[in-house]
PDB file of C-alpha atoms in Angstrom:
ATOM      1  CA  MET E 764     -38.479  71.407 -18.993  1.00  0.00           C
ATOM      2  CA  LYS E 765     -34.855  70.527 -19.923  1.00  0.00           C
ATOM      3  CA  LYS E 766     -33.647  73.032 -17.437  1.00  0.00           C
ATOM      4  CA  HIS E 767     -34.398  70.778 -14.513  1.00  0.00           C
ATOM      5  CA  ALA E 768     -31.431  68.819 -14.905  1.00  0.00           C
ATOM      6  CA  GLY E 769     -29.083  71.673 -14.512  1.00  0.00           C
ATOM      7  CA  VAL E 770     -31.501  73.395 -11.684  1.00  0.00           C
ATOM      8  CA  GLY E 771     -31.281  70.100 -10.220  1.00  0.00           C
ATOM      9  CA  ALA E 772     -27.604  70.022 -10.098  1.00  0.00           C
ATOM     10  CA  ASP E 773     -27.064  73.488  -9.257  1.00  0.00           C
ATOM     11  CA  ILE E 774     -28.985  73.269  -6.105  1.00  0.00           C
ATOM     12  CA  LEU E 775     -27.383  70.122  -4.956  1.00  0.00           C
ATOM     13  CA  SER E 776     -23.565  71.659  -5.489  1.00  0.00           C
ATOM     14  CA  SER E 777     -23.549  73.349  -2.242  1.00  0.00           C
ATOM     15  CA  ILE E 778     -23.952  70.339  -0.628  1.00  0.00           C
ATOM     16  CA  ASP E 779     -20.736  68.301   0.555  1.00  0.00           C
ATOM     17  CA  PHE E 780     -21.744  64.735  -0.721  1.00  0.00           C
ATOM     18  CA  PRO E 781     -19.144  62.123   0.068  1.00  0.00           C
ATOM     19  CA  TYR E 782     -19.766  60.833  -3.488  1.00  0.00           C
ATOM     20  CA  PRO E 783     -20.042  62.427  -6.839  1.00  0.00           C
ATOM     21  CA  VAL E 784     -24.021  63.218  -6.959  1.00  0.00           C
ATOM     22  CA  VAL E 785     -23.957  66.483  -8.698  1.00  0.00           C
ATOM     23  CA  PRO E 786     -22.764  65.022 -12.271  1.00  0.00           C
ATOM     24  CA  ILE E 787     -25.287  62.135 -11.891  1.00  0.00           C
ATOM     25  CA  VAL E 788     -27.972  64.541 -11.762  1.00  0.00           C
ATOM     26  CA  ARG E 789     -26.999  66.834 -14.320  1.00  0.00           C
ATOM     27  CA  HIS E 790     -26.258  64.622 -17.045  1.00  0.00           C
ATOM     28  CA  HIS E 791     -29.480  61.916 -16.448  1.00  0.00           C
ATOM     29  CA  HIS E 792     -30.933  63.118 -19.581  1.00  0.00           C
ATOM     30  CA  GLU E 793     -27.999  62.670 -21.970  1.00  0.00           C
ATOM     31  CA  ASN E 794     -28.112  60.288 -24.638  1.00  0.00           C
ATOM     32  CA  TRP E 795     -25.785  57.534 -25.523  1.00  0.00           C
ATOM     33  CA  ASP E 796     -25.707  58.688 -29.279  1.00  0.00           C
ATOM     34  CA  GLY E 797     -24.921  62.391 -28.148  1.00  0.00           C
ATOM     35  CA  SER E 798     -28.713  63.382 -28.666  1.00  0.00           C
ATOM     36  CA  GLY E 799     -29.428  64.296 -25.135  1.00  0.00           C
ATOM     37  CA  TYR E 800     -29.307  67.606 -23.112  1.00  0.00           C
ATOM     38  CA  PRO E 801     -27.745  69.661 -21.675  1.00  0.00           C
ATOM     39  CA  ASP E 802     -24.227  69.132 -22.482  1.00  0.00           C
ATOM     40  CA  GLY E 803     -25.039  66.851 -25.388  1.00  0.00           C
ATOM     41  CA  LEU E 804     -22.288  64.233 -24.200  1.00  0.00           C
ATOM     42  CA  LYS E 805     -21.919  60.914 -26.041  1.00  0.00           C
ATOM     43  CA  GLY E 806     -21.003  57.475 -25.101  1.00  0.00           C
ATOM     44  CA  LEU E 807     -18.670  56.829 -22.386  1.00  0.00           C
ATOM     45  CA  ASP E 808     -18.131  60.274 -21.740  1.00  0.00           C
ATOM     46  CA  ILE E 809     -21.651  60.208 -19.680  1.00  0.00           C
ATOM     47  CA  PRO E 810     -20.708  59.507 -16.138  1.00  0.00           C
ATOM     48  CA  LEU E 811     -21.479  56.034 -15.526  1.00  0.00           C
ATOM     49  CA  GLY E 812     -23.943  57.183 -12.538  1.00  0.00           C
ATOM     50  CA  ALA E 813     -25.807  59.030 -14.777  1.00  0.00           C
ATOM     51  CA  ARG E 814     -26.018  56.254 -17.634  1.00  0.00           C
ATOM     52  CA  ILE E 815     -27.523  53.919 -14.713  1.00  0.00           C
ATOM     53  CA  LEU E 816     -29.806  56.590 -13.473  1.00  0.00           C
ATOM     54  CA  SER E 817     -31.306  57.027 -16.898  1.00  0.00           C
ATOM     55  CA  VAL E 818     -32.338  53.536 -17.456  1.00  0.00           C
ATOM     56  CA  VAL E 819     -33.932  53.127 -14.242  1.00  0.00           C
ATOM     57  CA  ASP E 820     -35.748  56.422 -14.491  1.00  0.00           C
ATOM     58  CA  CYS E 821     -37.103  55.861 -17.760  1.00  0.00           C
ATOM     59  CA  PHE E 822     -38.395  52.044 -16.470  1.00  0.00           C
ATOM     60  CA  ASP E 823     -39.710  54.021 -13.452  1.00  0.00           C
ATOM     61  CA  ALA E 824     -41.738  56.681 -15.281  1.00  0.00           C
ATOM     62  CA  LEU E 825     -42.922  53.821 -17.901  1.00  0.00           C
ATOM     63  CA  THR E 826     -44.205  51.553 -15.047  1.00  0.00           C
ATOM     64  CA  SER E 827     -45.962  54.383 -13.132  1.00  0.00           C
ATOM     65  CA  ASP E 828     -49.349  55.984 -13.619  1.00  0.00           C
ATOM     66  CA  ARG E 829     -49.385  59.457 -15.362  1.00  0.00           C
ATOM     67  CA  PRO E 830     -52.242  61.683 -16.186  1.00  0.00           C
ATOM     68  CA  TYR E 831     -51.963  61.244 -19.745  1.00  0.00           C
ATOM     69  CA  ARG E 832     -51.754  57.252 -19.467  1.00  0.00           C
ATOM     70  CA  PRO E 833     -51.947  54.331 -17.485  1.00  0.00           C
ATOM     71  CA  ARG E 834     -48.550  52.590 -16.184  1.00  0.00           C
ATOM     72  CA  LEU E 835     -47.120  49.996 -18.435  1.00  0.00           C
ATOM     73  CA  SER E 836     -46.171  46.530 -17.504  1.00  0.00           C
ATOM     74  CA  ASP E 837     -42.836  45.496 -16.831  1.00  0.00           C
ATOM     75  CA  ASP E 838     -42.438  43.278 -19.989  1.00  0.00           C
ATOM     76  CA  GLU E 839     -43.722  46.539 -21.949  1.00  0.00           C
ATOM     77  CA  ALA E 840     -41.237  48.870 -20.499  1.00  0.00           C
ATOM     78  CA  ILE E 841     -38.243  46.240 -21.017  1.00  0.00           C
ATOM     79  CA  GLN E 842     -39.407  46.297 -24.473  1.00  0.00           C
ATOM     80  CA  ILE E 843     -38.953  50.106 -24.993  1.00  0.00           C
ATOM     81  CA  LEU E 844     -35.657  50.023 -23.144  1.00  0.00           C
ATOM     82  CA  ASN E 845     -34.682  47.572 -25.785  1.00  0.00           C
ATOM     83  CA  GLU E 846     -35.760  49.466 -28.354  1.00  0.00           C
ATOM     84  CA  ARG E 847     -33.829  52.679 -27.304  1.00  0.00           C
ATOM     85  CA  SER E 848     -30.562  50.366 -26.494  1.00  0.00           C
ATOM     86  CA  GLY E 849     -27.624  52.185 -28.221  1.00  0.00           C
ATOM     87  CA  ILE E 850     -29.473  55.324 -29.242  1.00  0.00           C
ATOM     88  CA  MET E 851     -30.669  56.781 -25.980  1.00  0.00           C
ATOM     89  CA  TYR E 852     -29.363  54.208 -23.336  1.00  0.00           C
ATOM     90  CA  ASP E 853     -25.756  52.684 -22.699  1.00  0.00           C
ATOM     91  CA  PRO E 854     -26.670  49.146 -24.274  1.00  0.00           C
ATOM     92  CA  THR E 855     -24.080  47.467 -21.675  1.00  0.00           C
ATOM     93  CA  ILE E 856     -26.445  49.010 -18.887  1.00  0.00           C
ATOM     94  CA  VAL E 857     -29.889  48.208 -20.497  1.00  0.00           C
ATOM     95  CA  ASP E 858     -28.685  44.543 -20.727  1.00  0.00           C
ATOM     96  CA  ILE E 859     -27.639  44.272 -17.187  1.00  0.00           C
ATOM     97  CA  PHE E 860     -30.889  46.033 -15.820  1.00  0.00           C
ATOM     98  CA  VAL E 861     -33.074  43.662 -17.997  1.00  0.00           C
ATOM     99  CA  ARG E 862     -31.196  40.538 -16.758  1.00  0.00           C
ATOM    100  CA  VAL E 863     -31.492  41.934 -12.618  1.00  0.00           C
ATOM    101  CA  HIS E 864     -34.560  43.920 -12.722  1.00  0.00           C
ATOM    102  CA  ASP E 865     -36.802  41.083 -11.308  1.00  0.00           C
ATOM    103  CA  SER E 866     -34.291  40.754  -8.142  1.00  0.00           C
ATOM    104  CA  LEU E 867     -34.598  44.575  -7.715  1.00  0.00           C
ATOM    105  CA  ALA E 868     -38.439  45.348  -8.008  1.00  0.00           C
ATOM    106  CA  PRO E 869     -39.675  46.096  -4.682  1.00  0.00           C
ATOM    107  CA  ARG E 870     -41.851  44.021  -2.377  1.00  0.00           C
ATOM    108  CA  ASP E 871     -44.974  45.852  -0.823  1.00  0.00           C
ATOM    109  CA  ASP E 872     -43.203  45.374   2.573  1.00  0.00           C
ATOM    110  CA  ALA E 873     -39.941  46.821   1.063  1.00  0.00           C
ATOM    111  CA  THR E 874     -40.165  50.274   2.228  1.00  0.00           C
ATOM    112  CA  ASP E 875     -38.510  49.801   5.626  1.00  0.00           C
ATOM    113  CA  GLY E 876     -35.828  47.772   4.075  1.00  0.00           C
ATOM    114  CA  ARG E 877     -34.961  50.670   1.479  1.00  0.00           C
ATOM    115  CA  GLN E 878     -34.879  53.194   4.054  1.00  0.00           C
ATOM    116  CA  GLU E 879     -32.398  50.767   6.210  1.00  0.00           C
ATOM    117  CA  ALA E 880     -30.275  50.170   2.860  1.00  0.00           C
ATOM    118  CA  LEU E 881     -29.956  53.749   2.151  1.00  0.00           C
ATOM    119  CA  SER E 882     -28.684  54.543   5.587  1.00  0.00           C
ATOM    120  CA  ALA E 883     -26.267  51.649   5.468  1.00  0.00           C
ATOM    121  CA  ILE E 884     -24.791  53.132   2.043  1.00  0.00           C
ATOM    122  CA  THR E 885     -24.621  56.568   3.505  1.00  0.00           C
ATOM    123  CA  GLU E 886     -23.040  55.497   6.876  1.00  0.00           C
ATOM    124  CA  SER E 887     -20.248  53.217   4.996  1.00  0.00           C
ATOM    125  CA  ALA E 888     -19.627  56.412   2.408  1.00  0.00           C
ATOM    126  CA  GLN E 889     -18.830  58.471   5.219  1.00  0.00           C
ATOM    127  CA  SER E 890     -15.808  59.171   7.451  1.00  0.00           C
ATOM    128  CA  PRO E 891     -16.730  59.100  11.192  1.00  0.00           C
ATOM    129  CA  SER E 892     -16.439  63.024  11.715  1.00  0.00           C
ATOM    130  CA  SER E 893     -19.088  63.495   9.091  1.00  0.00           C
ATOM    131  CA  LYS E 894     -21.475  60.570   9.495  1.00  0.00           C
ATOM    132  CA  ALA E 895     -24.190  62.062  11.378  1.00  0.00           C
ATOM    133  CA  PRO E 896     -24.842  65.352  10.006  1.00  0.00           C
ATOM    134  CA  THR E 897     -25.116  63.490   6.396  1.00  0.00           C
ATOM    135  CA  HIS E 898     -27.468  61.064   7.555  1.00  0.00           C
ATOM    136  CA  VAL E 899     -29.698  63.472   9.241  1.00  0.00           C
ATOM    137  CA  PHE E 900     -29.447  65.516   5.913  1.00  0.00           C
ATOM    138  CA  LEU E 901     -30.168  62.432   3.800  1.00  0.00           C
ATOM    139  CA  ARG E 902     -33.210  61.393   6.261  1.00  0.00           C
ATOM    140  CA  ASP E 903     -34.738  64.912   5.699  1.00  0.00           C
ATOM    141  CA  ILE E 904     -34.164  64.912   1.764  1.00  0.00           C
ATOM    142  CA  SER E 905     -36.279  61.551   1.919  1.00  0.00           C
ATOM    143  CA  ALA E 906     -38.767  63.005   4.003  1.00  0.00           C
ATOM    144  CA  SER E 907     -39.254  65.957   1.845  1.00  0.00           C
ATOM    145  CA  ALA E 908     -39.353  64.125  -1.352  1.00  0.00           C
ATOM    146  CA  GLU E 909     -42.293  61.948   0.133  1.00  0.00           C
ATOM    147  CA  GLU E 910     -44.053  65.442   0.988  1.00  0.00           C
ATOM    148  CA  THR E 911     -43.655  66.676  -2.481  1.00  0.00           C
ATOM    149  CA  SER E 912     -44.923  63.206  -3.797  1.00  0.00           C
ATOM    150  CA  ILE E 913     -48.009  63.305  -1.645  1.00  0.00           C
ATOM    151  CA  LEU E 914     -48.881  66.851  -2.571  1.00  0.00           C
ATOM    152  CA  ARG E 915     -48.339  66.269  -6.050  1.00  0.00           C
ATOM    153  CA  THR E 916     -50.485  63.133  -5.964  1.00  0.00           C
ATOM    154  CA  LEU E 917     -53.452  65.196  -4.063  1.00  0.00           C
ATOM    155  CA  SER E 918     -53.176  67.822  -6.263  1.00  0.00           C
ATOM    156  CA  ARG E 919     -53.900  65.481  -9.583  1.00  0.00           C
ATOM    157  CA  ALA E 920     -56.863  63.785  -7.344  1.00  0.00           C
ATOM    158  CA  LEU E 921     -58.259  67.531  -6.907  1.00  0.00           C
ATOM    159  CA  ASN E 922     -58.058  68.587 -10.303  1.00  0.00           C
ATOM    160  CA  THR E 923     -61.041  67.104 -11.469  1.00  0.00           C
ATOM    161  CA  ASP E 924     -64.888  68.077 -10.686  1.00  0.00           C
ATOM    162  CA  LEU E 925     -65.431  66.654  -7.205  1.00  0.00           C
ATOM    163  CA  THR E 926     -68.053  66.856  -4.480  1.00  0.00           C
ATOM    164  CA  LEU E 927     -67.344  68.452  -1.252  1.00  0.00           C
ATOM    165  CA  VAL E 928     -67.321  65.523   0.463  1.00  0.00           C
ATOM    166  CA  GLU E 929     -64.776  63.773  -2.282  1.00  0.00           C
ATOM    167  CA  SER E 930     -62.439  66.675  -1.750  1.00  0.00           C
ATOM    168  CA  GLY E 931     -62.669  66.465   1.651  1.00  0.00           C
ATOM    169  CA  ASP E 932     -62.046  62.426   1.733  1.00  0.00           C
ATOM    170  CA  SER E 933     -59.231  62.819  -0.693  1.00  0.00           C
ATOM    171  CA  ALA E 934     -57.455  65.517   1.314  1.00  0.00           C
ATOM    172  CA  VAL E 935     -57.777  63.408   4.573  1.00  0.00           C
ATOM    173  CA  ARG E 936     -56.733  60.131   2.482  1.00  0.00           C
ATOM    174  CA  HIS E 937     -53.315  62.057   1.391  1.00  0.00           C
ATOM    175  CA  LEU E 938     -52.398  64.156   4.504  1.00  0.00           C
ATOM    176  CA  LYS E 939     -53.108  61.834   6.941  1.00  0.00           C
ATOM    177  CA  ARG E 940     -49.627  60.284   5.937  1.00  0.00           C
ATOM    178  CA  ILE E 941     -47.547  63.621   6.669  1.00  0.00           C
ATOM    179  CA  LEU E 942     -49.601  65.669   8.697  1.00  0.00           C
ATOM    180  CA  PRO E 943     -50.770  64.425  12.405  1.00  0.00           C
ATOM    181  CA  PHE E 944     -54.463  64.720  13.495  1.00  0.00           C
ATOM    182  CA  SER E 945     -56.956  63.032  15.090  1.00  0.00           C
ATOM    183  CA  LEU E 946     -59.950  65.272  13.915  1.00  0.00           C
ATOM    184  CA  PHE E 947     -59.980  67.278  10.352  1.00  0.00           C
ATOM    185  CA  THR E 948     -62.468  69.719   9.346  1.00  0.00           C
ATOM    186  CA  LEU E 949     -63.325  72.077   6.474  1.00  0.00           C
ATOM    187  CA  TYR E 950     -65.194  75.381   7.217  1.00  0.00           C
ATOM    188  CA  LEU E 951     -67.030  76.950   4.275  1.00  0.00           C
ATOM    189  CA  TYR E 952     -67.423  80.578   4.722  1.00  0.00           C
ATOM    190  CA  ASP E 953     -71.236  81.868   4.088  1.00  0.00           C
ATOM    191  CA  ILE E 954     -71.037  85.608   3.377  1.00  0.00           C
ATOM    192  CA  GLN E 955     -74.989  86.096   3.758  1.00  0.00           C
ATOM    193  CA  VAL E 956     -74.472  85.456   7.966  1.00  0.00           C
ATOM    194  CA  ASP E 957     -70.656  86.365   7.918  1.00  0.00           C
ATOM    195  CA  ALA E 958     -70.135  82.906   9.374  1.00  0.00           C
ATOM    196  CA  LEU E 959     -67.692  79.865   8.778  1.00  0.00           C
ATOM    197  CA  VAL E 960     -69.707  76.478   8.932  1.00  0.00           C
ATOM    198  CA  VAL E 961     -68.318  73.066   9.285  1.00  0.00           C
ATOM    199  CA  ARG E 962     -69.418  71.402   6.251  1.00  0.00           C
ATOM    200  CA  TYR E 963     -66.990  68.430   6.207  1.00  0.00           C
ATOM    201  CA  ALA E 964     -65.267  66.791   9.388  1.00  0.00           C
ATOM    202  CA  SER E 965     -63.426  63.390   9.253  1.00  0.00           C
ATOM    203  CA  GLY E 966     -61.650  61.250  12.533  1.00  0.00           C
ATOM    204  CA  GLU E 967     -62.901  60.955  15.983  1.00  0.00           C
ATOM    205  CA  HIS E 968     -66.194  62.552  16.925  1.00  0.00           C
ATOM    206  CA  SER E 969     -66.547  64.015  13.504  1.00  0.00           C
ATOM    207  CA  ASP E 970     -70.511  63.672  13.643  1.00  0.00           C
ATOM    208  CA  MET E 971     -70.647  66.059  16.779  1.00  0.00           C
ATOM    209  CA  ILE E 972     -69.006  69.129  15.178  1.00  0.00           C
ATOM    210  CA  LYS E 973     -70.494  69.117  11.877  1.00  0.00           C
ATOM    211  CA  GLY E 974     -72.616  71.823  11.133  1.00  0.00           C
ATOM    212  CA  THR E 975     -70.466  74.018  13.733  1.00  0.00           C
ATOM    213  CA  ARG E 976     -70.990  77.725  13.064  1.00  0.00           C
ATOM    214  CA  VAL E 977     -67.985  80.226  13.792  1.00  0.00           C
ATOM    215  CA  GLU E 978     -68.409  84.050  13.213  1.00  0.00           C
ATOM    216  CA  LEU E 979     -65.808  85.558  11.256  1.00  0.00           C
ATOM    217  CA  GLY E 980     -63.081  87.036  13.407  1.00  0.00           C
ATOM    218  CA  GLN E 981     -64.144  84.833  16.220  1.00  0.00           C
ATOM    219  CA  ARG E 982     -62.641  81.832  17.705  1.00  0.00           C
ATOM    220  CA  LEU E 983     -59.540  80.074  16.281  1.00  0.00           C
ATOM    221  CA  SER E 984     -60.925  79.482  12.923  1.00  0.00           C
ATOM    222  CA  GLY E 985     -63.158  82.411  12.544  1.00  0.00           C
ATOM    223  CA  TRP E 986     -59.818  84.509  13.398  1.00  0.00           C
ATOM    224  CA  VAL E 987     -57.651  82.738  10.804  1.00  0.00           C
ATOM    225  CA  GLY E 988     -60.540  83.106   8.021  1.00  0.00           C
ATOM    226  CA  ALA E 989     -60.592  86.786   8.806  1.00  0.00           C
ATOM    227  CA  ASN E 990     -56.687  87.315   8.563  1.00  0.00           C
ATOM    228  CA  HIS E 991     -56.066  85.314   6.052  1.00  0.00           C
ATOM    229  CA  THR E 992     -53.208  83.799   8.313  1.00  0.00           C
ATOM    230  CA  THR E 993     -52.267  80.107   9.363  1.00  0.00           C
ATOM    231  CA  ILE E 994     -51.716  79.325  13.090  1.00  0.00           C
ATOM    232  CA  LEU E 995     -50.516  76.309  14.660  1.00  0.00           C
ATOM    233  CA  ASN E 996     -50.339  74.769  18.001  1.00  0.00           C
ATOM    234  CA  SER E 997     -53.469  77.029  19.380  1.00  0.00           C
ATOM    235  CA  ASP E 998     -55.750  75.545  21.601  1.00  0.00           C
ATOM    236  CA  PRO E 999     -59.128  73.808  20.125  1.00  0.00           C
ATOM    237  CA  ALA E1000     -61.063  75.113  22.840  1.00  0.00           C
ATOM    238  CA  LEU E1001     -61.138  78.278  20.935  1.00  0.00           C
ATOM    239  CA  ASP E1002     -63.436  76.475  18.627  1.00  0.00           C
ATOM    240  CA  PHE E1003     -65.176  73.872  20.559  1.00  0.00           C
ATOM    241  CA  GLY E1004     -65.167  74.894  24.082  1.00  0.00           C
ATOM    242  CA  ASP E1005     -65.634  72.123  26.573  1.00  0.00           C
ATOM    243  CA  PHE E1006     -65.920  69.687  24.070  1.00  0.00           C
ATOM    244  CA  ALA E1007     -62.160  69.695  23.169  1.00  0.00           C
ATOM    245  CA  ARG E1008     -61.547  68.424  26.865  1.00  0.00           C
ATOM    246  CA  GLN E1009     -64.538  65.966  27.390  1.00  0.00           C
ATOM    247  CA  VAL E1010     -63.908  63.941  24.327  1.00  0.00           C
ATOM    248  CA  GLU E1011     -61.520  61.003  24.204  1.00  0.00           C
ATOM    249  CA  PRO E1012     -58.531  61.664  22.870  1.00  0.00           C
ATOM    250  CA  ASN E1013     -58.608  65.100  24.108  1.00  0.00           C
ATOM    251  CA  LEU E1014     -58.028  67.682  21.316  1.00  0.00           C
ATOM    252  CA  ARG E1015     -54.853  69.452  22.583  1.00  0.00           C
ATOM    253  CA  SER E1016     -53.430  71.627  19.418  1.00  0.00           C
ATOM    254  CA  CYS E1017     -54.474  72.944  16.340  1.00  0.00           C
ATOM    255  CA  LEU E1018     -53.412  73.728  12.984  1.00  0.00           C
ATOM    256  CA  SER E1019     -55.741  76.028  11.198  1.00  0.00           C
ATOM    257  CA  THR E1020     -55.214  77.495   7.657  1.00  0.00           C
ATOM    258  CA  PRO E1021     -57.349  79.727   5.436  1.00  0.00           C
ATOM    259  CA  LEU E1022     -58.796  78.539   2.008  1.00  0.00           C
ATOM    260  CA  LEU E1023     -58.285  81.043  -0.293  1.00  0.00           C
ATOM    261  CA  VAL E1024     -58.469  81.552  -4.283  1.00  0.00           C
ATOM    262  CA  GLU E1025     -57.182  84.783  -5.441  1.00  0.00           C
ATOM    263  CA  ASP E1026     -57.105  86.395  -1.815  1.00  0.00           C
ATOM    264  CA  ARG E1027     -60.896  85.366  -1.769  1.00  0.00           C
ATOM    265  CA  LEU E1028     -62.290  83.338   1.179  1.00  0.00           C
ATOM    266  CA  VAL E1029     -63.631  80.017   0.399  1.00  0.00           C
ATOM    267  CA  GLY E1030     -63.200  78.940   3.860  1.00  0.00           C
ATOM    268  CA  VAL E1031     -60.941  77.298   6.422  1.00  0.00           C
ATOM    269  CA  MET E1032     -59.082  73.805   6.892  1.00  0.00           C
ATOM    270  CA  SER E1033     -58.604  73.182  10.861  1.00  0.00           C
ATOM    271  CA  LEU E1034     -56.378  70.280  11.891  1.00  0.00           C
ATOM    272  CA  TYR E1035     -56.837  68.962  15.637  1.00  0.00           C
ATOM    273  CA  ALA E1036     -54.499  66.931  17.386  1.00  0.00           C
ATOM    274  CA  SER E1037     -54.652  65.009  20.857  1.00  0.00           C
ATOM    275  CA  ARG E1038     -50.774  65.917  21.447  1.00  0.00           C
ATOM    276  CA  SER E1039     -49.749  69.362  22.690  1.00  0.00           C
ATOM    277  CA  ASP E1040     -47.622  71.236  20.321  1.00  0.00           C
ATOM    278  CA  ALA E1041     -48.254  68.659  17.486  1.00  0.00           C
ATOM    279  CA  TYR E1042     -47.072  71.136  14.837  1.00  0.00           C
ATOM    280  CA  ASP E1043     -44.353  72.821  13.596  1.00  0.00           C
ATOM    281  CA  GLU E1044     -43.096  75.029  10.630  1.00  0.00           C
ATOM    282  CA  ASP E1045     -42.855  72.126   8.612  1.00  0.00           C
ATOM    283  CA  HIS E1046     -46.635  71.205   9.098  1.00  0.00           C
ATOM    284  CA  ARG E1047     -47.436  74.931   8.349  1.00  0.00           C
ATOM    285  CA  ARG E1048     -45.695  74.584   5.040  1.00  0.00           C
ATOM    286  CA  ILE E1049     -47.373  71.250   3.916  1.00  0.00           C
ATOM    287  CA  ALA E1050     -50.646  72.466   5.111  1.00  0.00           C
ATOM    288  CA  GLU E1051     -50.810  75.847   3.506  1.00  0.00           C
ATOM    289  CA  ALA E1052     -49.718  74.307  -0.063  1.00  0.00           C
ATOM    290  CA  ALA E1053     -52.432  71.635   0.485  1.00  0.00           C
ATOM    291  CA  ALA E1054     -55.151  74.348   1.360  1.00  0.00           C
ATOM    292  CA  ARG E1055     -54.133  76.037  -1.994  1.00  0.00           C
ATOM    293  CA  GLU E1056     -55.277  72.955  -3.708  1.00  0.00           C
ATOM    294  CA  ILE E1057     -58.104  72.261  -1.496  1.00  0.00           C
ATOM    295  CA  ALA E1058     -59.613  75.687  -1.871  1.00  0.00           C
ATOM    296  CA  ARG E1059     -59.466  75.515  -5.690  1.00  0.00           C
ATOM    297  CA  SER E1060     -61.205  72.030  -5.814  1.00  0.00           C
ATOM    298  CA  LEU E1061     -64.117  73.594  -3.227  1.00  0.00           C
ATOM    299  CA  SER E1062     -64.644  76.553  -5.186  1.00  0.00           C
ATOM    300  CA  ARG E1063     -65.476  74.520  -8.227  1.00  0.00           C
ATOM    301  CA  SER E1064     -67.349  72.094  -6.548  1.00  0.00           C
ATOM    302  CA  ILE E1065     -69.468  75.318  -5.036  1.00  0.00           C
ATOM    303  CA  LYS E1066     -69.690  76.729  -8.199  1.00  0.00           C
ATOM    304  CA  THR E1067     -71.170  73.399  -9.846  1.00  0.00           C
ATOM    305  CA  SER E1068     -73.442  72.520  -6.821  1.00  0.00           C
ATOM    306  CA  ALA E1069     -74.323  75.961  -5.714  1.00  0.00           C
ATOM    307  CA  PRO E1070     -73.784  78.798  -8.268  1.00  0.00           C
ATOM    308  CA  ASN E1071     -75.085  81.594  -6.024  1.00  0.00           C
ATOM    309  CA  TRP E1072     -72.943  80.735  -3.145  1.00  0.00           C
ATOM    310  CA  PRO E1073     -71.196  83.671  -2.262  1.00  0.00           C
ATOM    311  CA  THR E1074     -67.610  84.144  -1.428  1.00  0.00           C
ATOM    312  CA  ARG E1075     -65.653  87.051   0.633  1.00  0.00           C
ATOM    313  CA  GLU E1076     -62.511  88.920  -0.621  1.00  0.00           C
ATOM    314  CA  ARG E1077     -60.637  90.648   1.837  1.00  0.00           C
ATOM    315  CA  LYS E1078     -60.552  94.447   1.797  1.00  0.00           C
ATOM    316  CA  GLY E1079     -58.330  96.849   3.603  1.00  0.00           C
ATOM    317  CA  ASN E1080     -57.788  95.829   7.258  1.00  0.00           C
ATOM    318  CA  PRO E1081     -59.110  92.563   8.820  1.00  0.00           C
ATOM    319  CA  PRO E1082     -61.458  92.889  11.296  1.00  0.00           C
ATOM    320  CA  SER E1083     -59.893  92.853  15.237  1.00  0.00           C
ATOM    321  CA  VAL E1084     -60.536  89.956  17.582  1.00  0.00           C
ATOM    322  CA  HIS E1085     -61.329  90.158  21.223  1.00  0.00           C
TER     323      HIS E1085
END
């Protein structure tokens, strides 16, 4: 766990930031009394930015829900900061933070404002020649951080005993924030009939496709299940025929990825969008990461509700699709 500060700093060292980000990251777990890590820096030897970040990081952690405890109130968190002042944290920084924290607390509608503030800070710190590339890069970092946060939250939500519907509802609730789709489906594989069956669907006209059966190796989702391979921007008509064009809005692109547990096919997750070419490689990466967590959740659900439900492990070459 203690390696993360140095590893994070090493990753960022390859980026030409217009201000000293790397020392802040590397030393944000140093302690005022010298007992921290990675270098045991003490007092004013700790970079100012790192001293500030360590206080803010602690306050944020204390006031956020964790798997092992509920969030603390602001007053409780401030009490802990005061107790650690002069030991772990710069007492001057703690005093200033306690004095101004009410004015720094984000409002519910502050998301856009924070992004605008980040953009303004970035632009003011850059020279005209470097402004555009760095602005774009920081925007990408922010998006990646949001994706990571959502996937972690989804993983925690799915790491409990859920029914199939509860797993699907949780997946939709989280993934709709970072993936485009108007229809979300979970196919479960039934080895007895060698087919995938839509056991969960959410979105436009979802009631019309529940129970749809796709033979393994056939159509779009069946090919994905047979080959254990993700496909993006394929035609939803390959799964649903004329239905994909008759509904409003039309279904025009699909991202389909297998649900696997140790190479054992549990099912297929297919997302359908009303826009052509709606998915890119980032969407593929997110969907595949989410699919691993969803597959484990569904596998637990199947074992609980239908312990004799068989699944399929790929052996040898997958079947060809004609």
